[in-house]
PDB file of C-alpha atoms in Angstrom:
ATOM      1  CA  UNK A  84     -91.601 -53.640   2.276  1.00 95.00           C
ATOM      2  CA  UNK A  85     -92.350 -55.605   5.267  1.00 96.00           C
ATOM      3  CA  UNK A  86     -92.724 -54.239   8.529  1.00 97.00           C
ATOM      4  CA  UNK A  87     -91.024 -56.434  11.279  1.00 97.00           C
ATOM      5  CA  UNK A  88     -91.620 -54.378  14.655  1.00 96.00           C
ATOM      6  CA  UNK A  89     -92.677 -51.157  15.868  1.00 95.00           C
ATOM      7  CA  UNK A  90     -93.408 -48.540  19.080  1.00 95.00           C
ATOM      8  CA  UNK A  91     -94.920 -45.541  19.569  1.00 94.00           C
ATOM      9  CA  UNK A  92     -92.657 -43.353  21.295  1.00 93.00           C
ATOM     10  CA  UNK A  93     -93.268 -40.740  24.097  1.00 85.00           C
ATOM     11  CA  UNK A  94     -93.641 -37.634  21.847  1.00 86.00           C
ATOM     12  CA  UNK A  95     -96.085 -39.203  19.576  1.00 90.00           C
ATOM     13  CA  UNK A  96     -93.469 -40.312  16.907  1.00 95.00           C
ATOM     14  CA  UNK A  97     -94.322 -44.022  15.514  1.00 96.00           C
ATOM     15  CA  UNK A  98     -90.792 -46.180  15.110  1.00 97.00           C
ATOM     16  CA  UNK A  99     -90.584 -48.545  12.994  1.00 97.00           C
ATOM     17  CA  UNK A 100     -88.330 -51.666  11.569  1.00 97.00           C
ATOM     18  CA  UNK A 101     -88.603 -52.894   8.004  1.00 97.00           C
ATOM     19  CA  UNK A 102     -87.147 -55.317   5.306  1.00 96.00           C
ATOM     20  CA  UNK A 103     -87.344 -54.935   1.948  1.00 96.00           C
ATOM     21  CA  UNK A 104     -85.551 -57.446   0.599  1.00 94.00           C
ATOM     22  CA  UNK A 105     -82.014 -58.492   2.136  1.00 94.00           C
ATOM     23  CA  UNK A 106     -82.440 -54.184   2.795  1.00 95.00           C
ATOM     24  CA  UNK A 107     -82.800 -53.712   6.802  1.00 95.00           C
ATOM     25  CA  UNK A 108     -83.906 -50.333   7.720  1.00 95.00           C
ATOM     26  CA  UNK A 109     -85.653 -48.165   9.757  1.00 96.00           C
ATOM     27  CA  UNK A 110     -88.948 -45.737   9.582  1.00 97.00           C
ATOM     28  CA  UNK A 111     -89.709 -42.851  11.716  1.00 97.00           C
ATOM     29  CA  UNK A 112     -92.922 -41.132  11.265  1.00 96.00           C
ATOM     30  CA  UNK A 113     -95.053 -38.552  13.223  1.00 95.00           C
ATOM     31  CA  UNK A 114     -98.587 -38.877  14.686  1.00 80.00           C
ATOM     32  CA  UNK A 115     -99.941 -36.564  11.657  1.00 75.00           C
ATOM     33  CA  UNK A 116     -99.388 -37.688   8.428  1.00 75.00           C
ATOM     34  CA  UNK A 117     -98.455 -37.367   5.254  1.00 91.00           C
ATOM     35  CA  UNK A 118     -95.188 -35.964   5.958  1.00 96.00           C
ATOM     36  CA  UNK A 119     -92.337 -35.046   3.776  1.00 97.00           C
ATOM     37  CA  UNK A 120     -89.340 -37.367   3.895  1.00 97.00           C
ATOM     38  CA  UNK A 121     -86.440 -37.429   4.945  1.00 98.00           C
ATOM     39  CA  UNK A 122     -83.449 -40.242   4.066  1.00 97.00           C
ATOM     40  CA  UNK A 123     -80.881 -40.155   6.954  1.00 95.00           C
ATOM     41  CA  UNK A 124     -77.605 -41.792   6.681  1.00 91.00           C
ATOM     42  CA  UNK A 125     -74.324 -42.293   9.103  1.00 81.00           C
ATOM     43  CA  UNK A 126     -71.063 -41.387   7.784  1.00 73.00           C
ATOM     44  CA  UNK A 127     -69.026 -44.529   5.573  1.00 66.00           C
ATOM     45  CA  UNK A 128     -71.384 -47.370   6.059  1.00 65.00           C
ATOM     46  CA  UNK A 129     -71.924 -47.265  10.414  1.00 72.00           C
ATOM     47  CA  UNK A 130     -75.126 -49.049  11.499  1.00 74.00           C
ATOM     48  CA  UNK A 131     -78.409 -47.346  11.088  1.00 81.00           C
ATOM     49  CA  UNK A 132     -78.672 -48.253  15.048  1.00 80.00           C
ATOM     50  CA  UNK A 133     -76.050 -45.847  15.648  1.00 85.00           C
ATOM     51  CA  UNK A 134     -77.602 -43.865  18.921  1.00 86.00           C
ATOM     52  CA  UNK A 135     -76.141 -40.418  17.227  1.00 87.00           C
ATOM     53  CA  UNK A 136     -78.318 -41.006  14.097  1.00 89.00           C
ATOM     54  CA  UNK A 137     -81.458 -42.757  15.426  1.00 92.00           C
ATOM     55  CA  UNK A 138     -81.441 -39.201  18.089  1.00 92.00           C
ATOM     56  CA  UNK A 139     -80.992 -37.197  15.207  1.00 93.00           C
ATOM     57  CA  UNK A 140     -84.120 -39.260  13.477  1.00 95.00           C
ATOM     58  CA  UNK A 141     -86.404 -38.913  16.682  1.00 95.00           C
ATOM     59  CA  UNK A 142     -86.235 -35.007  16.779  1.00 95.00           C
ATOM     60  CA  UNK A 143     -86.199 -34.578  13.297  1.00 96.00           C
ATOM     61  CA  UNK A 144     -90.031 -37.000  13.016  1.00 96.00           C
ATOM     62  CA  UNK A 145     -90.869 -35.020  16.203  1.00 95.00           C
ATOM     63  CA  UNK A 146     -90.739 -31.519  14.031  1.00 95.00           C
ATOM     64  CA  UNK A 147     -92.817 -33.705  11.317  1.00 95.00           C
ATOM     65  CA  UNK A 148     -91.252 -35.484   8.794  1.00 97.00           C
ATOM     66  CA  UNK A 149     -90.910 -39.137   7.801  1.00 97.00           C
ATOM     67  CA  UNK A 150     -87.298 -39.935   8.507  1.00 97.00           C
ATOM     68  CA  UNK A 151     -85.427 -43.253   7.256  1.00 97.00           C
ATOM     69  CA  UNK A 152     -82.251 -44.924   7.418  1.00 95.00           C
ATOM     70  CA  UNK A 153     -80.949 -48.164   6.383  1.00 94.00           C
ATOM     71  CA  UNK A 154     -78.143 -50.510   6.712  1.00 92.00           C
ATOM     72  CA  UNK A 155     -77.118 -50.437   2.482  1.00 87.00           C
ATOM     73  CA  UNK A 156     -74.595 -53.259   1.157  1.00 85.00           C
ATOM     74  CA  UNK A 157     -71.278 -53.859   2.856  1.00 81.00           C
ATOM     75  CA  UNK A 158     -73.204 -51.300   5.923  1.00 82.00           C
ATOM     76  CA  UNK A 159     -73.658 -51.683   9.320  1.00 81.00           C
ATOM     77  CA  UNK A 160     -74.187 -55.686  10.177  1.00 77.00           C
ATOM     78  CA  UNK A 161     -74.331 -56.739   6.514  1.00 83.00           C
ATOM     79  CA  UNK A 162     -71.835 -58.791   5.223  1.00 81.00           C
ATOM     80  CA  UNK A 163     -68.490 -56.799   3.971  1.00 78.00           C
ATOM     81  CA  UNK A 164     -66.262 -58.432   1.166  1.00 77.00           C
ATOM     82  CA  UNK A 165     -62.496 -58.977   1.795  1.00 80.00           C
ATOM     83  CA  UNK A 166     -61.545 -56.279   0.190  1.00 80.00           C
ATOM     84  CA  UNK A 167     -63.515 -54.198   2.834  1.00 77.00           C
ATOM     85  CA  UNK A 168     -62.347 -56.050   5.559  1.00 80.00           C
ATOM     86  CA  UNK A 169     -58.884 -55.832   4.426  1.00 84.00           C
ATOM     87  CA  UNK A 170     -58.859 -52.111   3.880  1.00 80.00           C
ATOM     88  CA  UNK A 171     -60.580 -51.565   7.841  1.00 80.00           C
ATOM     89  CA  UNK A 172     -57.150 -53.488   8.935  1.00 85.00           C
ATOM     90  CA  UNK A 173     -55.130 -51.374   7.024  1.00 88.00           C
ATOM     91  CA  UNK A 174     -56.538 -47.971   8.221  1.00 81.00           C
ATOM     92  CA  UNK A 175     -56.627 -49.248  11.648  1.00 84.00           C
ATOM     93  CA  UNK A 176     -52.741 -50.109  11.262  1.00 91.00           C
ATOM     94  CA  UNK A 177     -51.740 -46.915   9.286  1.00 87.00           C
ATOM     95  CA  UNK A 178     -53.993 -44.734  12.303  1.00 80.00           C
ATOM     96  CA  UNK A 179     -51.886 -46.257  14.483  1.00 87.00           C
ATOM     97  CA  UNK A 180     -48.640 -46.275  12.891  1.00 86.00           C
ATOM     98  CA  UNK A 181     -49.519 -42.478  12.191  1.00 82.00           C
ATOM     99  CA  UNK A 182     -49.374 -43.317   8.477  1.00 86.00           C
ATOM    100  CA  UNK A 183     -51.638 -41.150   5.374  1.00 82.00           C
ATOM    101  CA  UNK A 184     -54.601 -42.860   5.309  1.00 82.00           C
ATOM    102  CA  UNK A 185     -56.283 -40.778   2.444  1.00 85.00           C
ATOM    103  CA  UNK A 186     -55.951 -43.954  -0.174  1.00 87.00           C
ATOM    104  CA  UNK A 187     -56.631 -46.500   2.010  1.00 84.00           C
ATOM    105  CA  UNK A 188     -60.145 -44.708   2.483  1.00 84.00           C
ATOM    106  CA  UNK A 189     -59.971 -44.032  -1.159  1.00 87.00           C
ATOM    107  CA  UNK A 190     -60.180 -47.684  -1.979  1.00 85.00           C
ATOM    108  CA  UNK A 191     -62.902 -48.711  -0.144  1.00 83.00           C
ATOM    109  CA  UNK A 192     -65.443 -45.538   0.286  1.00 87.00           C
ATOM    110  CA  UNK A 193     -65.547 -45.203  -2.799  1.00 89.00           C
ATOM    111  CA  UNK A 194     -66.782 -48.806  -3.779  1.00 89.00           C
ATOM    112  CA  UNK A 195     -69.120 -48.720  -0.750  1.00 88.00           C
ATOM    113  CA  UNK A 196     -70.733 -45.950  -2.212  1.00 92.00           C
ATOM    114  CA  UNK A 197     -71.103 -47.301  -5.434  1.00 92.00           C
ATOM    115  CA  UNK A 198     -73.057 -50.567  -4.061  1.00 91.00           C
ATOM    116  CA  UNK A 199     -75.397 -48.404  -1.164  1.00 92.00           C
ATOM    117  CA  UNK A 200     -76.898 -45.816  -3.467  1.00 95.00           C
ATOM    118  CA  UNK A 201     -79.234 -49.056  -5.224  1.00 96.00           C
ATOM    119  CA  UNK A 202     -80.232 -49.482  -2.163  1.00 95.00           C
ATOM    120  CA  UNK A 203     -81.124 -46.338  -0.909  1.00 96.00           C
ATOM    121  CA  UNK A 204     -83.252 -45.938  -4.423  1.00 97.00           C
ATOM    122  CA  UNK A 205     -85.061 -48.986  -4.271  1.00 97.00           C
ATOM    123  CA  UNK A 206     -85.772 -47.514  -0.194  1.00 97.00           C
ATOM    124  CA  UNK A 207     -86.719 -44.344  -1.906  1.00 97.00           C
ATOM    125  CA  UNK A 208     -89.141 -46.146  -4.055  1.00 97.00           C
ATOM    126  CA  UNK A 209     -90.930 -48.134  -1.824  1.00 97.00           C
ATOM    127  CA  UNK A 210     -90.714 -45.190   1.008  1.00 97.00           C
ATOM    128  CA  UNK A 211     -93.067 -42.874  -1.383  1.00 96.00           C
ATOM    129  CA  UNK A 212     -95.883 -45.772  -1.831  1.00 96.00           C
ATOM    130  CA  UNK A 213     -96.645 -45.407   1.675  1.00 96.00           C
ATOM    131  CA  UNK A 214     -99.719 -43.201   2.451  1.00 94.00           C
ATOM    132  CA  UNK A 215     -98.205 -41.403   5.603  1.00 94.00           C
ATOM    133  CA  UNK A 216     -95.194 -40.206   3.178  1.00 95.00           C
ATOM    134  CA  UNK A 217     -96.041 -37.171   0.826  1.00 88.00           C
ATOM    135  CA  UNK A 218     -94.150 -34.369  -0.181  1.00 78.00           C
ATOM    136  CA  UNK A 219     -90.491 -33.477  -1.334  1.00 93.00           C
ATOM    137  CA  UNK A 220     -87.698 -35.793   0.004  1.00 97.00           C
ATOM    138  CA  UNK A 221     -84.514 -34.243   1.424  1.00 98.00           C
ATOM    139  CA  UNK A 222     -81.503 -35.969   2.346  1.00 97.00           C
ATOM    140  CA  UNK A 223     -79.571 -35.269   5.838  1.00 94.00           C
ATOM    141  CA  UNK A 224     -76.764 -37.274   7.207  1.00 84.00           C
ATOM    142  CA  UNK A 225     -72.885 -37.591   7.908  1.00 83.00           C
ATOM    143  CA  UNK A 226     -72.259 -39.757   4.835  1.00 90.00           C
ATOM    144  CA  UNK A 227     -71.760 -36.937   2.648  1.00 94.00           C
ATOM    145  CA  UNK A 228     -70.131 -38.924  -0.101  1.00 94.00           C
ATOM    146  CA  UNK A 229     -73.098 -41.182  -0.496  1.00 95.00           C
ATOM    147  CA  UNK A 230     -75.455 -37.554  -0.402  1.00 95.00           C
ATOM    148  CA  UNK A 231     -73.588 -36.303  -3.097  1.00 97.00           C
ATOM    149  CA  UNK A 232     -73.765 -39.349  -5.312  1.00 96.00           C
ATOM    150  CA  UNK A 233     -77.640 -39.049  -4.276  1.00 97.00           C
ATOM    151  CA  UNK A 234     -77.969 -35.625  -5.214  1.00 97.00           C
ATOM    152  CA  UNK A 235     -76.771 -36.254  -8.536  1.00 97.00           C
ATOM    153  CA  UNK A 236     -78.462 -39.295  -9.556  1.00 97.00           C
ATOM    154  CA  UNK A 237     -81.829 -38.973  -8.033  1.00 96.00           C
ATOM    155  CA  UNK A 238     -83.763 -36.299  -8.865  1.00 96.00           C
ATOM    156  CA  UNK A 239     -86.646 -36.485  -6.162  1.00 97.00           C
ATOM    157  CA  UNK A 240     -84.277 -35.371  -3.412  1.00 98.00           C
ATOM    158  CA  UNK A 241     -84.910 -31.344  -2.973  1.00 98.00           C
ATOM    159  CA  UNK A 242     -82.763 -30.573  -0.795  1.00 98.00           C
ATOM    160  CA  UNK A 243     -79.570 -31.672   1.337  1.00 98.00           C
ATOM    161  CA  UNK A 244     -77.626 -31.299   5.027  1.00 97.00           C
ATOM    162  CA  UNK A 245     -74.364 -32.813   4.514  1.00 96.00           C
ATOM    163  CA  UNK A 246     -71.900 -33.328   7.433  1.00 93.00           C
ATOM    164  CA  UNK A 247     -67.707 -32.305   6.075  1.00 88.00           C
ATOM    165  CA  UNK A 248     -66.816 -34.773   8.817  1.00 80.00           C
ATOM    166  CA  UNK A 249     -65.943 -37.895   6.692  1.00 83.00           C
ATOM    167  CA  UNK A 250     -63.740 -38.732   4.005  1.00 87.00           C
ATOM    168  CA  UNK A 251     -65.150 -38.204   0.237  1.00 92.00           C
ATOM    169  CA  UNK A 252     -63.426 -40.045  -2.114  1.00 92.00           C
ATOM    170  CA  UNK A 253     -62.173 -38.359  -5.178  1.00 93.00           C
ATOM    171  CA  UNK A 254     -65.022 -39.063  -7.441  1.00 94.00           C
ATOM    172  CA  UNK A 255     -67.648 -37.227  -5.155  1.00 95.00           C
ATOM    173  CA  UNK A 256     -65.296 -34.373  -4.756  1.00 95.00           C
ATOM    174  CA  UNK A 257     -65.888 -34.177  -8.777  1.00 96.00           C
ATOM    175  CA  UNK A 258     -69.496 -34.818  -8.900  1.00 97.00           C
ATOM    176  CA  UNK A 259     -70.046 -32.164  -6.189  1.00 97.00           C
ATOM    177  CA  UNK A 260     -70.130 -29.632  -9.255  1.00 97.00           C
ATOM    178  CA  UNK A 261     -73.527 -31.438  -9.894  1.00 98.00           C
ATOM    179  CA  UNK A 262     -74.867 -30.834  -7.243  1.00 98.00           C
ATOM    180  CA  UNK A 263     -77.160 -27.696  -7.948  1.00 97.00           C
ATOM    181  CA  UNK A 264     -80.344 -28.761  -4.770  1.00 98.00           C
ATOM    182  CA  UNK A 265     -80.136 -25.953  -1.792  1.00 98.00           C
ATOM    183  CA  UNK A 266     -77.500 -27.082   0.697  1.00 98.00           C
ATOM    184  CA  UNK A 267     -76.880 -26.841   4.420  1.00 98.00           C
ATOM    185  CA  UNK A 268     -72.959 -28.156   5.609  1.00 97.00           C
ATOM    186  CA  UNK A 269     -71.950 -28.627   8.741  1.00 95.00           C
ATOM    187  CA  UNK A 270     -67.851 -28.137   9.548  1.00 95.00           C
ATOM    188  CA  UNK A 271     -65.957 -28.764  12.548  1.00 93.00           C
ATOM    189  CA  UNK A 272     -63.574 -26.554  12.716  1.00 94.00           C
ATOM    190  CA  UNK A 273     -60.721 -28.819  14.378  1.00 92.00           C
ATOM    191  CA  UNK A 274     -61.832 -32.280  13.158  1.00 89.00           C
ATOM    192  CA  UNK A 275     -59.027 -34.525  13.672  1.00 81.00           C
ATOM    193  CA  UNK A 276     -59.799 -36.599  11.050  1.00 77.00           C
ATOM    194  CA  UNK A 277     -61.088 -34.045   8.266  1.00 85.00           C
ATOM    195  CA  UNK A 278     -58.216 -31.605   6.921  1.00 88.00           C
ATOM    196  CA  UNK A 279     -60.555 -28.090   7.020  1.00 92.00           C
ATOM    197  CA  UNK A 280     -58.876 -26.895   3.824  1.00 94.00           C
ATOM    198  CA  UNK A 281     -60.664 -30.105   2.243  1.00 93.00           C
ATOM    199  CA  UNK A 282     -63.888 -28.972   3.525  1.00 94.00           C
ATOM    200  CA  UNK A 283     -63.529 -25.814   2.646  1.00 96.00           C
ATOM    201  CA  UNK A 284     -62.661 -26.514  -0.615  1.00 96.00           C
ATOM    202  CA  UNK A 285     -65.731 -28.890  -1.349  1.00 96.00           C
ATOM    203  CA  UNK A 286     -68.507 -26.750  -0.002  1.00 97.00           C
ATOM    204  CA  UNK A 287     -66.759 -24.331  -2.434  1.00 97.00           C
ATOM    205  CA  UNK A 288     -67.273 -27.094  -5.413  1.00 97.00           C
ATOM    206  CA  UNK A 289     -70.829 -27.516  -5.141  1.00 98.00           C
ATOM    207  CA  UNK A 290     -73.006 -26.123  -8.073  1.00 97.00           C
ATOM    208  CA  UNK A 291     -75.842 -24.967  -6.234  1.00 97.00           C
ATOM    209  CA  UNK A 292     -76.753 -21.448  -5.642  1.00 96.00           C
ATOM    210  CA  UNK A 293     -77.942 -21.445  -2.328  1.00 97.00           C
ATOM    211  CA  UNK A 294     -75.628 -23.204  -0.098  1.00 98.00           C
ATOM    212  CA  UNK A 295     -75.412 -22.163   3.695  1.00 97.00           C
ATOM    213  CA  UNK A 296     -71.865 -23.048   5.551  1.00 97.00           C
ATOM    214  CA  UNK A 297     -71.886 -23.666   9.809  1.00 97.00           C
ATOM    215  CA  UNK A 298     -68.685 -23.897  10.789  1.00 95.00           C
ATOM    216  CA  UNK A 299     -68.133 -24.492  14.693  1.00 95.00           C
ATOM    217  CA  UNK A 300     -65.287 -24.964  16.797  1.00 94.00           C
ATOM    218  CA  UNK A 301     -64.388 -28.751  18.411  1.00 92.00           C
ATOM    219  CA  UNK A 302     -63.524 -31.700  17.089  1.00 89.00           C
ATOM    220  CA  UNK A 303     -65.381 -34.779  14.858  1.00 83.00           C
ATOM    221  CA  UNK A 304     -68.008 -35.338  17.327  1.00 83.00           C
ATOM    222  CA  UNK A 305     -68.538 -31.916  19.165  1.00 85.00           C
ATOM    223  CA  UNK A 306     -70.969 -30.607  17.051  1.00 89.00           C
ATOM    224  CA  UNK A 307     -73.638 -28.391  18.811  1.00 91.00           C
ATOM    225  CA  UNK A 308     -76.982 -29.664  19.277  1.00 89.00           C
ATOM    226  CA  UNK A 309     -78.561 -26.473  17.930  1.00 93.00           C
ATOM    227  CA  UNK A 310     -77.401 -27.573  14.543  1.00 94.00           C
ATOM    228  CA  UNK A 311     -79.717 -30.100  14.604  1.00 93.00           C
ATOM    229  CA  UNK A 312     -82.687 -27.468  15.519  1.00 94.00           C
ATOM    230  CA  UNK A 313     -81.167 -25.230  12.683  1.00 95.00           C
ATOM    231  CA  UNK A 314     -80.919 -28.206  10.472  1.00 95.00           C
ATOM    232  CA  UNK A 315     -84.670 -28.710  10.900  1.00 96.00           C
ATOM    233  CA  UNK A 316     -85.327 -24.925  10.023  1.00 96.00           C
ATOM    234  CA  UNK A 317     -83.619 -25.617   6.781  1.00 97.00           C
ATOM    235  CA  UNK A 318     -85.530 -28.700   5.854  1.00 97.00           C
ATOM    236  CA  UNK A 319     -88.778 -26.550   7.339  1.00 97.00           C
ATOM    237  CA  UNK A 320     -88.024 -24.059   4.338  1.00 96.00           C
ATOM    238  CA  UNK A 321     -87.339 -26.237   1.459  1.00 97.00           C
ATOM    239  CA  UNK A 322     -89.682 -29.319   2.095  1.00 96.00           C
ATOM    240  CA  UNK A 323     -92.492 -28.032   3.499  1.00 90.00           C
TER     241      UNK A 323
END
């Protein structure tokens, strides 16, 4: 892991910019260390620049944790296949054409998720080598497909917030029985793009015995800010 750039930022948290291999990314950390850590992805594959996320990735280092995000294969300004590129056309067309959209997601969500959780691991790895990161590792982020797939596969991650505000393709909707970590989701009650029945029905799939359900009213991006402060209470109780 190489270290490209970094600032310290007005409330003390240390940003920072980092390769690791053809894997761009991004740490957070606060001024005390070793904090517990926390991976933070956007939802299907948006840039770990995205000004929703890196906010979200302040606060959360602020309250003090180690937060990281990274742009994963076919994410963000890595290079997508034609397959990818082919599928963003046809949603874009079938959006506006008013058309189900459901398999078009299907067949390319589901492939991006299969290539970005390597990457994410091989983050994870690396991550926990540093001496300012110590702890449990949770997982919090609007990708919930790719947290799922996390949950199940990578045991170090105690924890989870997941987001119902993107599409999960049909094999995460299975795996979500797997999933057995504590669990906070977030639902917006009149996402346009997220049937709530959907939602509903997979935070009803998940295995694990403690999972807490916020549902709020507005659309995709309307969701409170005090989630995020109730998000951190969560994290407060499981990783720390």
């Amino acid at each position: 892991m190489q270290f490209t750039s970094e600032q310290r930022l007005d409330d003390g948290v240390l940003e920072r910019e980092f390769t690791l291999g053809e894997i761009p990314g991004t740490l957070w950390t606060p001024g005390s260390g070793p904090a517990p850590l926390v991976l933070m992805a956007h939802n299907n594959g948006l840039p770990k620049a995205e000004p929703r996320l890196v906010a979200r990735a302040r606060y959360t280092a602020a309250r003090g944790y180690a937060v990281a995000t990274i742009d994963a294969v076919g994410c963000g300004d890595r290079p997508r296949s034609a397959s990818d590129e082919q599928a963003r056309t046809d949603l874009r067309r079938a959006m506006r054409a008013g058309e189900p959209v459901d398999e078009i997601f299907e067949s390319f969500i589901g492939p991006m998720v299969e290539r970005a959780v390597p990457d994410w691991r091989t983050t994870l790895d690396a991550l926990l080598e540093l001496p300012e990161i110590g702890g449990p590792v949770g997982y919090s982020g609007g990708w919930t497909a790719l947290g799922i797939r996390l949950a199940v596969v990578e045991p170090r991650i105690a924890a989870a917030g997941f987001f119902a505000g993107g599409y999960v393709p049909r094999a995460q909707r299975e795996e979500a029985r797997q999933v057995t970590i504590p669990l906070l989701f977030l639902l917006q009650w009149d996402d346009e793009g997220n049937p709530r029945q959907r939602a509903l029905d997979l935070f009803d799939a998940f295995g694990s015995k403690e999972k807490t359900l916020h549902a709020n009213l507005g659309g995709h991006t309307g969701t409170p800010w005090f989630e995020l402060e109730d998000g951190c209470r969560f994290l407060d109780r499981h990783l720390k």
